[in-house]
Coordinates of C-alpha atoms in Angstrom, one line a residue:
M1320 CA -12.5 7.5 -9.4
P1321 CA -14.7 5.6 -6.9
G1322 CA -18.2 6.8 -6.8
S1323 CA -17.9 7.2 -3.1
L1324 CA -14.9 9.5 -3.1
E1325 CA -16.6 12.0 -0.9
Q1326 CA -17.4 9.2 1.5
L1327 CA -13.8 8.0 1.5
R1328 CA -12.7 11.5 2.6
R1329 CA -14.8 11.0 5.8
C1330 CA -12.9 7.9 6.7
S1331 CA -10.0 7.9 9.1
V1332 CA -8.4 4.5 8.4
A1333 CA -7.5 2.7 5.2
V1334 CA -7.0 -1.1 5.3
D1335 CA -5.6 -3.4 2.6
L1336 CA -6.5 -7.0 3.4
G1337 CA -4.1 -8.6 1.0
A1338 CA -3.6 -12.4 0.5
C1339 CA -0.1 -12.2 2.0
R1340 CA 0.0 -9.1 4.2
T1341 CA -2.3 -6.8 6.1
R1342 CA -1.6 -3.1 5.8
V1343 CA -3.2 -0.2 7.6
Y1344 CA -2.9 3.5 6.8
L1345 CA -3.9 6.0 9.5
K1346 CA -5.1 9.4 8.2
G1347 CA -2.6 12.1 9.2
T1348 CA 0.0 9.6 10.3
G1349 CA 0.7 7.2 7.3
L1350 CA 1.3 3.5 7.2
V1351 CA 1.2 2.1 10.8
V1352 CA 0.7 -1.7 10.2
D1353 CA 2.5 -3.9 7.7
E1354 CA 2.3 -7.5 8.9
P1355 CA 1.7 -11.0 7.3
S1356 CA -1.9 -12.1 7.3
V1357 CA -1.2 -15.2 9.4
A1358 CA -2.4 -16.5 12.7
A1359 CA -1.4 -19.4 14.9
V1360 CA -4.1 -21.2 16.9
N1361 CA -4.1 -23.8 19.6
T1362 CA -6.5 -26.5 18.2
R1363 CA -7.1 -27.9 21.7
T1364 CA -8.2 -24.7 23.4
G1365 CA -9.0 -22.5 20.4
A1366 CA -6.7 -19.8 21.8
L1367 CA -4.9 -17.4 19.5
L1368 CA -1.2 -17.8 20.1
A1369 CA 0.5 -15.5 17.6
V1370 CA -0.2 -13.2 14.6
G1371 CA 1.8 -11.5 12.0
E1372 CA 5.6 -12.0 11.7
L1373 CA 5.8 -14.5 14.6
A1374 CA 3.0 -16.6 13.2
E1375 CA 4.6 -16.7 9.8
K1376 CA 7.9 -17.9 11.3
M1377 CA 6.0 -20.8 12.9
T1378 CA 4.8 -22.1 9.5
G1379 CA 5.9 -25.7 9.0
R1380 CA 7.5 -25.8 12.4
T1381 CA 4.6 -26.4 14.8
P1382 CA 3.5 -29.5 16.8
E1383 CA 0.2 -31.2 16.1
H1384 CA -1.9 -29.1 18.4
I1385 CA -0.8 -25.7 16.8
R1386 CA -2.2 -24.8 13.4
V1387 CA -1.1 -21.8 11.3
V1388 CA -3.9 -20.4 9.2
R1389 CA -4.4 -17.6 6.7
P1390 CA -7.9 -16.2 7.1
V1391 CA -7.5 -14.0 4.0
S1392 CA -6.9 -15.4 0.6
G1393 CA -6.5 -13.4 -2.6
G1394 CA -7.8 -10.3 -0.8
T1395 CA -10.9 -12.1 0.2
V1396 CA -11.8 -12.9 3.8
V1397 CA -12.4 -16.7 3.9
D1398 CA -12.7 -17.0 7.7
I1399 CA -14.5 -14.0 9.2
D1400 CA -14.1 -15.0 12.9
M1401 CA -10.4 -15.7 12.6
A1402 CA -9.8 -12.6 10.5
Q1403 CA -11.5 -10.5 13.2
R1404 CA -9.3 -12.0 15.9
M1405 CA -6.2 -11.5 13.8
L1406 CA -7.0 -7.9 13.0
R1407 CA -7.9 -7.1 16.5
Q1408 CA -4.4 -8.1 17.6
L1409 CA -2.6 -6.5 14.6
I1410 CA -4.3 -3.1 14.5
G1411 CA -6.2 -2.8 17.8
N1412 CA -3.4 -1.0 19.7
K1413 CA -2.6 1.2 16.7
L1414 CA -6.2 2.5 16.4
R1415 CA -7.1 2.8 20.1
K1416 CA -6.3 6.5 20.1
A1417 CA -8.1 7.1 16.9
W1418 CA -11.2 5.4 18.3
R1419 CA -11.1 7.6 21.4
R1420 CA -10.9 10.7 19.2
K1421 CA -13.7 9.5 16.9
P1422 CA -16.1 7.1 18.5
T1423 CA -18.0 6.9 15.1
L1424 CA -14.9 5.7 13.3
R1425 CA -15.1 5.0 9.5
I1426 CA -12.8 2.6 7.7
A1427 CA -12.0 2.3 4.0
A1428 CA -10.9 -1.0 2.6
C1429 CA -9.5 -2.2 -0.7
T1430 CA -11.4 -5.0 -2.5
P1431 CA -10.3 -7.0 -5.6
H1432 CA -11.8 -5.9 -8.9
D1433 CA -15.2 -7.3 -9.7
S1434 CA -15.4 -9.0 -6.3
E1435 CA -18.6 -10.9 -5.5
P1436 CA -21.2 -9.4 -3.1
L1437 CA -20.5 -12.1 -0.6
T1438 CA -16.8 -11.2 -0.7
Q1439 CA -17.6 -7.5 -0.1
R1440 CA -20.0 -8.4 2.7
A1441 CA -17.3 -10.5 4.4
A1442 CA -14.9 -7.6 4.4
V1443 CA -17.5 -5.2 5.8
E1444 CA -18.5 -7.6 8.6
T1445 CA -14.9 -8.2 9.5
L1446 CA -14.1 -4.5 9.8
T1447 CA -17.4 -3.6 11.5
A1448 CA -16.6 -6.1 14.3
L1449 CA -13.5 -4.0 15.1
G1450 CA -15.8 -1.0 16.0
A1451 CA -16.1 0.8 12.7
R1452 CA -19.4 2.6 12.3
R1453 CA -19.2 2.4 8.5
V1454 CA -17.0 0.7 6.0
E1455 CA -16.4 2.1 2.5
L1456 CA -15.0 -0.2 -0.2
A1457 CA -12.7 0.9 -3.1
D1458 CA -11.3 -1.0 -6.1
T1459 CA -7.8 -2.3 -5.5
L1460 CA -6.8 -1.4 -9.1
I1461 CA -7.7 2.2 -8.8
C1462 CA -6.1 2.5 -5.3
A1463 CA -2.9 0.9 -6.6
A1464 CA -2.8 3.3 -9.7
V1465 CA -3.2 6.3 -7.4
G1466 CA -0.5 4.9 -5.1
C1467 CA 1.9 4.6 -8.1
G1468 CA 1.4 8.3 -8.9
L1469 CA -0.4 7.6 -12.2
P1470 CA -2.7 10.4 -13.5
V1471 CA -5.8 8.2 -13.5
E1472 CA -8.2 11.2 -13.5
Q1473 CA -7.0 12.5 -16.8
P1474 CA -8.4 11.6 -20.3
E1475 CA -5.4 9.4 -21.2
A1476 CA -4.6 5.7 -20.8
T1477 CA -2.7 4.3 -17.9
M1478 CA -2.1 0.5 -17.4
I1479 CA -1.6 -1.1 -14.1
V1480 CA -0.7 -4.7 -13.3
V1481 CA -1.1 -5.6 -9.6
C1482 CA 0.9 -8.8 -8.9
G1483 CA -0.4 -10.2 -5.7
A1484 CA 0.4 -13.5 -3.8
A1485 CA -2.7 -15.4 -5.1
T1486 CA -3.8 -13.4 -8.2
S1487 CA -2.7 -10.8 -10.7
Q1488 CA -5.0 -8.0 -11.8
V1489 CA -4.6 -6.1 -15.0
A1490 CA -6.4 -2.9 -15.9
V1491 CA -6.4 0.1 -18.3
L1492 CA -7.8 3.3 -16.7
S1493 CA -8.9 6.6 -18.1
L1494 CA -10.9 9.5 -16.6
G1495 CA -10.8 7.9 -13.2
S1496 CA -12.6 4.7 -14.3
I1497 CA -11.6 1.2 -15.4
V1498 CA -11.9 0.8 -19.2
A1499 CA -11.0 -2.9 -19.3
A1500 CA -9.7 -5.2 -16.6
E1501 CA -8.9 -8.9 -16.0
T1502 CA -8.0 -11.0 -13.0
I1503 CA -5.6 -13.9 -13.6
P1504 CA -5.3 -16.7 -11.0
V1505 CA -1.5 -16.5 -11.1
G1506 CA 0.5 -14.7 -8.4
G1507 CA 3.6 -15.0 -6.2
N1508 CA 2.5 -18.3 -4.7
S1509 CA 2.2 -19.9 -8.2
I1510 CA 5.8 -18.7 -9.0
D1511 CA 7.1 -20.1 -5.7
H1512 CA 5.4 -23.4 -6.4
A1513 CA 7.0 -23.6 -9.9
V1514 CA 10.4 -23.1 -8.3
V1515 CA 9.7 -25.8 -5.7
E1516 CA 8.6 -28.3 -8.3
H1517 CA 11.6 -27.5 -10.5
L1518 CA 14.0 -28.3 -7.7
R1519 CA 12.1 -31.4 -6.8
S1520 CA 12.1 -32.8 -10.4
E1521 CA 15.6 -31.7 -11.5
H1522 CA 17.5 -32.0 -8.2
E1523 CA 15.4 -34.3 -6.1
L1524 CA 15.3 -31.7 -3.4
M1525 CA 12.3 -30.7 -1.2
L1526 CA 12.3 -27.0 -0.6
P1527 CA 9.9 -25.2 1.8
N1528 CA 8.1 -22.3 0.3
L1529 CA 9.6 -19.8 2.7
A1530 CA 13.1 -20.7 1.3
V1531 CA 12.1 -19.8 -2.2
R1532 CA 12.1 -16.0 -1.5
P1533 CA 15.9 -15.8 -0.8
L1534 CA 16.4 -17.7 -4.1
H1535 CA 14.6 -14.9 -5.9
L1536 CA 17.4 -12.6 -5.0
V1537 CA 19.9 -14.4 -7.3
L1538 CA 17.5 -14.4 -10.3
H1539 CA 18.3 -10.8 -11.4
A1540 CA 18.6 -10.7 -15.2
T1541 CA 21.8 -8.6 -15.1
D1542 CA 25.4 -9.3 -16.0
E1543 CA 26.5 -9.1 -12.4
S1544 CA 24.1 -11.8 -11.2
P1545 CA 25.6 -15.2 -10.4
D1546 CA 24.9 -18.1 -12.8
R1547 CA 24.6 -20.6 -10.0
A1548 CA 23.2 -20.5 -6.4
E1549 CA 23.5 -22.9 -3.5
V1550 CA 20.2 -24.1 -2.1
H1551 CA 19.6 -26.0 1.1
G1552 CA 16.7 -28.4 1.5
R1553 CA 15.7 -32.1 2.2
D1554 CA 16.6 -35.0 -0.1
V1555 CA 13.5 -36.6 -1.6
A1556 CA 14.9 -40.2 -1.2
T1557 CA 16.7 -40.2 2.1
G1558 CA 14.9 -37.4 3.9
L1559 CA 18.3 -36.0 5.0
A1560 CA 19.4 -32.4 4.7
R1561 CA 21.3 -31.7 1.5
S1562 CA 22.6 -28.7 -0.4
V1563 CA 22.7 -28.4 -4.2
V1564 CA 24.1 -25.9 -6.7
V1565 CA 21.2 -24.6 -8.9
D1566 CA 21.5 -23.2 -12.4
T1567 CA 19.6 -19.9 -12.2
A1568 CA 18.8 -20.0 -15.9
G1569 CA 16.8 -23.2 -15.3
V1570 CA 14.9 -21.6 -12.5
R1571 CA 14.1 -18.6 -14.8
R1572 CA 12.7 -21.0 -17.4
A1573 CA 10.6 -22.8 -14.7
I1574 CA 8.9 -19.5 -13.6
G1575 CA 8.3 -18.6 -17.2
T1576 CA 5.3 -20.9 -17.4
P1577 CA 3.1 -19.1 -14.7
L1578 CA 4.3 -15.7 -15.9
T1579 CA 2.8 -16.5 -19.4
G1580 CA -0.6 -16.4 -17.7
V1581 CA 0.0 -12.8 -16.7
L1582 CA 1.1 -11.9 -20.3
D1583 CA -2.1 -13.5 -21.7
G1584 CA -4.1 -11.3 -19.3
I1585 CA -2.4 -8.2 -20.5
R1586 CA -3.0 -9.1 -24.1
S1587 CA -6.7 -9.8 -23.4
V1588 CA -7.1 -6.4 -21.8
L1589 CA -5.4 -4.6 -24.6
R1590 CA -7.7 -6.3 -27.2
R1591 CA -10.7 -4.9 -25.4
C1592 CA -9.4 -1.3 -25.3
P1593 CA -10.1 1.4 -27.9
P1594 CA -7.1 2.0 -30.3
D1595 CA -6.5 5.5 -29.1
L1596 CA -5.9 4.3 -25.5
V1597 CA -3.6 1.6 -26.7
A1598 CA -1.6 4.2 -28.6
D1599 CA -1.2 6.2 -25.4
L1600 CA 0.2 3.1 -23.7
S1601 CA 2.9 2.6 -26.3
D1602 CA 4.7 5.6 -24.8
R1603 CA 3.7 5.4 -21.1
G1604 CA 4.0 1.7 -20.8
I1605 CA 2.9 -0.6 -18.0
M1606 CA 3.2 0.1 -14.3
L1607 CA 3.8 -2.9 -12.0
A1608 CA 2.6 -2.9 -8.5
G1609 CA 2.0 -5.5 -5.7
G1610 CA 4.4 -7.6 -3.7
S1611 CA 5.2 -10.0 -6.6
A1612 CA 6.2 -7.1 -8.8
L1613 CA 9.6 -7.2 -7.1
L1614 CA 10.3 -10.6 -8.8
P1615 CA 13.6 -10.1 -10.7
G1616 CA 13.2 -9.9 -14.5
L1617 CA 9.4 -9.5 -14.5
D1618 CA 9.5 -6.0 -16.0
T1619 CA 12.0 -7.1 -18.6
M1620 CA 10.0 -10.1 -19.7
L1621 CA 6.8 -8.1 -20.0
S1622 CA 8.5 -5.3 -21.9
R1623 CA 10.0 -7.7 -24.4
A1624 CA 6.7 -9.6 -24.9
T1625 CA 4.5 -6.5 -25.3
G1626 CA 6.8 -4.1 -27.0
M1627 CA 5.9 -1.5 -24.3
P1628 CA 8.1 -0.2 -21.5
A1629 CA 7.4 -1.8 -18.1
H1630 CA 8.2 0.0 -14.9
T1631 CA 8.1 -1.2 -11.3
A1632 CA 6.5 1.3 -8.9
E1633 CA 8.4 2.6 -5.9
R1634 CA 7.5 0.4 -3.0
P1635 CA 5.1 -1.6 -5.1
D1636 CA 3.9 -3.8 -2.2
T1637 CA 2.2 -0.8 -0.5
C1638 CA 0.9 1.0 -3.5
A1639 CA -2.8 0.1 -2.9
V1640 CA -3.0 1.1 0.7
R1641 CA -1.0 4.3 0.1
G1642 CA -3.3 5.2 -2.8
L1643 CA -6.4 4.6 -0.7
G1644 CA -4.7 6.8 2.0
A1645 CA -4.2 9.6 -0.5
M1646 CA -8.0 9.5 -1.2
L1647 CA -8.7 9.7 2.5
E1648 CA -6.3 12.7 2.8
G1649 CA -8.1 14.5 -0.1
K1650 CA -5.0 14.5 -2.3
V1651 CA -6.9 13.1 -5.3
R1652 CA -9.5 15.1 -7.1
P1653 CA -11.5 13.8 -10.1
L1654 CA -11.8 15.7 -13.3
H1655 CA -15.3 17.4 -13.1
L1656 CA -17.3 17.3 -16.4
D1657 CA -20.3 19.6 -16.1
P1658 CA -23.1 19.1 -18.6
L1659 CA -23.0 21.7 -21.4
A1660 CA -25.9 24.0 -21.8
S1661 CA -28.1 23.2 -24.8

C-alpha cells in the first residue's frame, strides 16, 4: 500500500487526472465528476468557451479562432494553467460545499507508475491552485487494483493491466507493494489510429477518431457479432462523404499490432517476478482495468497468448478513482508485520 495511507485518510477528495477523462470522488458521497479532459479556447481573447462533454463534441468542428486542447496527456499535466482553468469549471461547483465545511481541504490524486518528479510537481501545483491545502499522490496501479477488488494487501500475487488512452501499465503486486511493473506507450489512442489507418489504406476512407468508438461495438469476438459493418467517412480522392462496408475480421487484424506491445509488456513483467508469484497468477489470472479494457476481444487475446485467464473489471474505467476513494474512506487496511522479538 502507499506509504502515506494514513495521510490519504485525511483527504476529502480523490482525483484521477486521466489522459482521456477527469474523475473526482468525494468522500462520503462517491463519484461526482466524470468528464472528458478537454477544453475549448478562443484564441483571439483567451477566453475559455467550454469544457468536458461539450468541448469534446467540438473536436474537429471548430472555426479557426477556436482551439480544442487536452491539458492532460497520459495522466500527466502538460499545460498547468489550462488544466487549472478546466478543473475549476469541472469540479468547482461540486466541491464548493466541501470547501465550506473544510477550509483546509486535502486532495488525493492518482499518478502514473514511476512518474517523473516534474510530473508529480505539475499535478500538485494544478490541484493546489484549486484551493487544496495539501495534495497526496498515490500510484495509479495500486489504486486500480484496489478498485478492482483485488486482495493487494495479502502475501499472494495479483496482476493488473491498466489500459489507458495514451499508455498501458502492467504490474504484479503482493503485500501491498509493486513487485514488478512496466509502462507501455500503447493505449486506446494507438488502437483508434490503427483502425483509421486500416480504413484509409484498404478502403480509401478518411475516418475521424471519434467515429472509431462506435466501430468497436461490432468487433465482439462472439458468434452473434456481425461479420461486416457499415462505416461513414470522407473519400480520400474526392473529399465527398461516402459509406463502405468493412470486414470486421480485417479490423481485428489491424488492431492486433498495437495490442502486441501490451502482450510484450506482460511477458516482461512476468520474467522479472519470482516463480512462486507467477504460479499464483496461473490460477488467479490477469485483471484488466482502464477505459480501453472495454475493447472487445482484448481479454480473449491476452488469455490465449499468456495461457492465464483474463478478466475485465466491473466498470474498469473508474477503477483507479474508486480505489483511491476506498483508501480515503478507510476501507483498505494493510497487513501489519511487526518485528519479531529476538
